[in-house]
Amino acid sequence: MSSGNFFSRVEMNNLYRYGYALCSNQDDAYDLLQYALEKYLHKSDRYNDACDLAYVRTTMRNRFIDEYRKSARFPEEEYDDGLLVVIDETALEDVVVAQIDLEIMWKELNTMEREVLYYWAIEGMTAQEIAEQIDVARGTVLSRLYRIRKKFDTKAEINELSGGRGA
């Protein structure tokens, strides 16, 4: 070790190559090395020359394993921002109209119906789970869902008969 530096250039290159051997990516190898060196510099008050390289290598290996496990559990999805997105204006208009219709229909539902619809459509609960959640009979939940569907069907029929946007 030279004065002021903890590792020589040769040792740093060896550590980098070890990181590259682990992850086969330059940037990831630099990240592993940086993480291990930061941890090494922050470790307790004493440095042991005999164990320094082994400590940094072990830290790099452990970090690599942690990152590998994390990526296996939560894989990243890559998005290509360079792709052109074709926006169909009629589809956008239909979405806005549908949103307005849903807002109107949402306001037409009473509080109990909105609660059941929320649990069923948003939370994905079964009728039995909803019944237990709001402390009513399962049949009551099924009845409310039926009435909600009827309201939506009636509104949809009115929209079709009036040629688009409803009353």
mmCIF file of C-alpha atoms in Angstrom:
data_model
loop_
_atom_site.group_PDB
_atom_site.id
_atom_site.type_symbol
_atom_site.label_atom_id
_atom_site.label_comp_id
_atom_site.label_asym_id
_atom_site.label_seq_id
_atom_site.Cartn_x
_atom_site.Cartn_y
_atom_site.Cartn_z
ATOM 1 C CA MET A 1 0.000 0.000 0.000
ATOM 2 C CA SER A 2 1.254 3.441 -0.824
ATOM 3 C CA SER A 3 0.802 6.303 1.603
ATOM 4 C CA GLY A 4 -2.625 7.939 1.386
ATOM 5 C CA ASN A 5 -4.046 5.084 -0.679
ATOM 6 C CA PHE A 6 -5.427 1.946 0.857
ATOM 7 C CA PHE A 7 -4.867 -0.230 -2.197
ATOM 8 C CA SER A 8 -2.327 -0.102 -4.995
ATOM 9 C CA ARG A 9 -3.344 0.334 -8.613
ATOM 10 C CA VAL A 10 -2.680 -3.373 -9.243
ATOM 11 C CA GLU A 11 -4.896 -4.383 -6.299
ATOM 12 C CA MET A 12 -7.669 -2.036 -7.479
ATOM 13 C CA ASN A 13 -7.484 -3.529 -10.976
ATOM 14 C CA ASN A 14 -7.649 -7.015 -9.501
ATOM 15 C CA LEU A 15 -10.700 -6.052 -7.431
ATOM 16 C CA TYR A 16 -12.361 -4.536 -10.511
ATOM 17 C CA ARG A 17 -11.663 -7.690 -12.543
ATOM 18 C CA TYR A 18 -13.162 -9.760 -9.724
ATOM 19 C CA GLY A 19 -16.300 -7.595 -9.843
ATOM 20 C CA TYR A 20 -16.420 -7.928 -13.613
ATOM 21 C CA ALA A 21 -16.076 -11.700 -13.309
ATOM 22 C CA LEU A 22 -19.098 -11.724 -11.010
ATOM 23 C CA CYS A 23 -21.482 -9.598 -13.050
ATOM 24 C CA SER A 24 -20.063 -9.454 -16.625
ATOM 25 C CA ASN A 25 -20.882 -5.769 -16.879
ATOM 26 C CA GLN A 26 -18.475 -2.833 -16.578
ATOM 27 C CA ASP A 27 -20.858 -0.462 -14.833
ATOM 28 C CA ASP A 28 -22.079 -3.087 -12.391
ATOM 29 C CA ALA A 29 -18.472 -4.081 -11.635
ATOM 30 C CA TYR A 30 -17.619 -0.459 -10.813
ATOM 31 C CA ASP A 31 -20.730 -0.219 -8.636
ATOM 32 C CA LEU A 32 -19.780 -3.379 -6.747
ATOM 33 C CA LEU A 33 -16.251 -2.111 -6.216
ATOM 34 C CA GLN A 34 -17.423 1.303 -5.062
ATOM 35 C CA TYR A 35 -19.916 -0.204 -2.630
ATOM 36 C CA ALA A 36 -17.298 -2.560 -1.182
ATOM 37 C CA LEU A 37 -14.703 0.196 -0.833
ATOM 38 C CA GLU A 38 -17.193 2.501 0.893
ATOM 39 C CA LYS A 39 -18.083 -0.251 3.309
ATOM 40 C CA TYR A 40 -14.406 -0.999 3.868
ATOM 41 C CA LEU A 41 -13.647 2.659 4.634
ATOM 42 C CA HIS A 42 -16.585 2.907 7.047
ATOM 43 C CA LYS A 43 -15.826 -0.307 8.889
ATOM 44 C CA SER A 44 -14.506 -0.212 12.422
ATOM 45 C CA ASP A 45 -11.489 1.829 13.475
ATOM 46 C CA ARG A 46 -8.734 -0.595 12.521
ATOM 47 C CA TYR A 47 -7.518 -1.908 9.199
ATOM 48 C CA ASN A 48 -5.735 -5.225 8.895
ATOM 49 C CA ASP A 49 -3.500 -5.381 5.823
ATOM 50 C CA ALA A 50 -3.651 -9.168 5.684
ATOM 51 C CA CYS A 51 -7.450 -9.256 5.496
ATOM 52 C CA ASP A 52 -8.237 -6.052 3.576
ATOM 53 C CA LEU A 53 -8.438 -7.566 0.089
ATOM 54 C CA ALA A 54 -10.350 -10.579 1.360
ATOM 55 C CA TYR A 55 -12.803 -8.290 3.173
ATOM 56 C CA VAL A 56 -13.436 -6.207 0.041
ATOM 57 C CA ARG A 57 -13.844 -9.316 -2.150
ATOM 58 C CA THR A 58 -16.261 -10.873 0.344
ATOM 59 C CA THR A 59 -18.242 -7.633 0.491
ATOM 60 C CA MET A 60 -18.400 -7.524 -3.312
ATOM 61 C CA ARG A 61 -19.530 -11.158 -3.520
ATOM 62 C CA ASN A 62 -22.201 -10.687 -0.840
ATOM 63 C CA ARG A 63 -23.508 -7.532 -2.518
ATOM 64 C CA PHE A 64 -23.617 -9.311 -5.878
ATOM 65 C CA ILE A 65 -25.574 -12.203 -4.363
ATOM 66 C CA ASP A 66 -27.994 -9.772 -2.695
ATOM 67 C CA GLU A 67 -28.569 -7.913 -5.969
ATOM 68 C CA TYR A 68 -29.006 -11.191 -7.864
ATOM 69 C CA ARG A 69 -31.624 -12.422 -5.408
ATOM 70 C CA LYS A 70 -33.410 -9.074 -5.506
ATOM 71 C CA SER A 71 -33.521 -9.083 -9.309
ATOM 72 C CA ALA A 72 -34.808 -12.665 -9.295
ATOM 73 C CA ARG A 73 -37.650 -11.735 -6.952
ATOM 74 C CA PHE A 74 -38.448 -8.392 -8.558
ATOM 75 C CA PRO A 75 -37.415 -8.468 -12.222
ATOM 76 C CA GLU A 76 -37.031 -5.108 -13.918
ATOM 77 C CA GLU A 77 -39.110 -4.341 -16.943
ATOM 78 C CA GLU A 78 -37.277 -2.476 -19.645
ATOM 79 C CA TYR A 79 -39.086 0.172 -21.608
ATOM 80 C CA ASP A 80 -37.910 1.528 -24.908
ATOM 81 C CA ASP A 81 -38.535 5.256 -24.793
ATOM 82 C CA GLY A 82 -37.477 5.530 -28.415
ATOM 83 C CA LEU A 83 -40.568 3.756 -29.687
ATOM 84 C CA LEU A 84 -43.186 5.910 -31.295
ATOM 85 C CA VAL A 85 -46.571 5.692 -29.700
ATOM 86 C CA VAL A 86 -49.501 5.954 -32.037
ATOM 87 C CA ILE A 87 -52.381 7.719 -30.378
ATOM 88 C CA ASP A 88 -55.765 7.095 -31.882
ATOM 89 C CA GLU A 89 -57.762 10.241 -31.184
ATOM 90 C CA THR A 90 -61.070 8.396 -31.389
ATOM 91 C CA ALA A 91 -59.859 5.923 -28.775
ATOM 92 C CA LEU A 92 -58.801 8.811 -26.532
ATOM 93 C CA GLU A 93 -62.208 10.430 -26.996
ATOM 94 C CA ASP A 94 -63.918 7.136 -26.127
ATOM 95 C CA VAL A 95 -61.833 6.879 -22.964
ATOM 96 C CA VAL A 96 -62.796 10.400 -21.898
ATOM 97 C CA VAL A 97 -66.475 9.749 -22.648
ATOM 98 C CA ALA A 98 -66.365 6.465 -20.737
ATOM 99 C CA GLN A 99 -64.709 8.219 -17.807
ATOM 100 C CA ILE A 100 -67.411 10.881 -17.749
ATOM 101 C CA ASP A 101 -70.116 8.215 -17.954
ATOM 102 C CA LEU A 102 -68.528 6.313 -15.076
ATOM 103 C CA GLU A 103 -68.335 9.468 -12.971
ATOM 104 C CA ILE A 104 -72.034 10.129 -13.579
ATOM 105 C CA MET A 105 -72.965 6.532 -12.802
ATOM 106 C CA TRP A 106 -70.752 6.544 -9.682
ATOM 107 C CA LYS A 107 -72.666 9.534 -8.355
ATOM 108 C CA GLU A 108 -75.962 7.734 -8.975
ATOM 109 C CA LEU A 109 -74.931 4.880 -6.673
ATOM 110 C CA ASN A 110 -75.656 5.170 -2.975
ATOM 111 C CA THR A 111 -72.893 4.835 -0.392
ATOM 112 C CA MET A 112 -73.515 1.158 0.309
ATOM 113 C CA GLU A 113 -73.471 0.298 -3.398
ATOM 114 C CA ARG A 114 -70.249 2.271 -3.942
ATOM 115 C CA GLU A 115 -68.636 0.453 -1.021
ATOM 116 C CA VAL A 116 -69.601 -2.974 -2.383
ATOM 117 C CA LEU A 117 -68.516 -2.002 -5.899
ATOM 118 C CA TYR A 118 -65.165 -0.764 -4.583
ATOM 119 C CA TYR A 119 -64.446 -3.979 -2.705
ATOM 120 C CA TRP A 120 -65.590 -6.132 -5.611
ATOM 121 C CA ALA A 121 -64.094 -4.279 -8.611
ATOM 122 C CA ILE A 122 -61.040 -2.566 -7.149
ATOM 123 C CA GLU A 123 -59.956 -4.826 -4.293
ATOM 124 C CA GLY A 124 -61.037 -8.013 -6.100
ATOM 125 C CA MET A 125 -62.830 -9.453 -3.080
ATOM 126 C CA THR A 126 -65.393 -12.219 -3.294
ATOM 127 C CA ALA A 127 -68.962 -11.704 -2.126
ATOM 128 C CA GLN A 128 -68.193 -13.673 1.038
ATOM 129 C CA GLU A 129 -65.122 -11.541 1.809
ATOM 130 C CA ILE A 130 -67.108 -8.352 1.245
ATOM 131 C CA ALA A 131 -69.884 -9.620 3.511
ATOM 132 C CA GLU A 132 -67.380 -10.289 6.280
ATOM 133 C CA GLN A 133 -65.697 -6.921 5.728
ATOM 134 C CA ILE A 134 -68.870 -4.818 5.943
ATOM 135 C CA ASP A 135 -70.665 -7.165 8.345
ATOM 136 C CA VAL A 136 -73.733 -8.049 6.261
ATOM 137 C CA ALA A 137 -75.078 -11.292 4.865
ATOM 138 C CA ARG A 138 -73.538 -12.694 1.674
ATOM 139 C CA GLY A 139 -76.954 -12.583 0.003
ATOM 140 C CA THR A 140 -77.163 -8.847 0.692
ATOM 141 C CA VAL A 141 -73.833 -8.318 -1.054
ATOM 142 C CA LEU A 142 -74.962 -10.402 -4.035
ATOM 143 C CA SER A 143 -78.212 -8.437 -4.162
ATOM 144 C CA ARG A 144 -76.354 -5.119 -4.162
ATOM 145 C CA LEU A 145 -74.036 -6.319 -6.920
ATOM 146 C CA TYR A 146 -77.059 -7.398 -8.964
ATOM 147 C CA ARG A 147 -78.719 -3.992 -8.527
ATOM 148 C CA ILE A 148 -75.484 -2.231 -9.503
ATOM 149 C CA ARG A 149 -75.237 -4.331 -12.666
ATOM 150 C CA LYS A 150 -78.862 -3.574 -13.498
ATOM 151 C CA LYS A 151 -78.219 0.169 -13.093
ATOM 152 C CA PHE A 152 -75.190 -0.041 -15.379
ATOM 153 C CA ASP A 153 -77.078 -2.135 -17.940
ATOM 154 C CA THR A 154 -80.003 0.296 -17.912
ATOM 155 C CA LYS A 155 -77.644 3.236 -18.380
ATOM 156 C CA ALA A 156 -75.872 1.436 -21.249
ATOM 157 C CA GLU A 157 -79.210 0.715 -22.975
ATOM 158 C CA ILE A 158 -80.219 4.362 -22.658
ATOM 159 C CA ASN A 159 -76.888 5.389 -24.193
ATOM 160 C CA GLU A 160 -77.360 2.984 -27.116
ATOM 161 C CA LEU A 161 -80.917 4.156 -27.775
ATOM 162 C CA SER A 162 -79.944 7.824 -27.663
ATOM 163 C CA GLY A 163 -77.081 7.225 -30.092
ATOM 164 C CA GLY A 164 -74.088 7.714 -27.839
ATOM 165 C CA ARG A 165 -73.992 9.901 -24.774
ATOM 166 C CA GLY A 166 -76.784 9.198 -22.348
ATOM 167 C CA ALA A 167 -79.336 11.229 -20.475
#
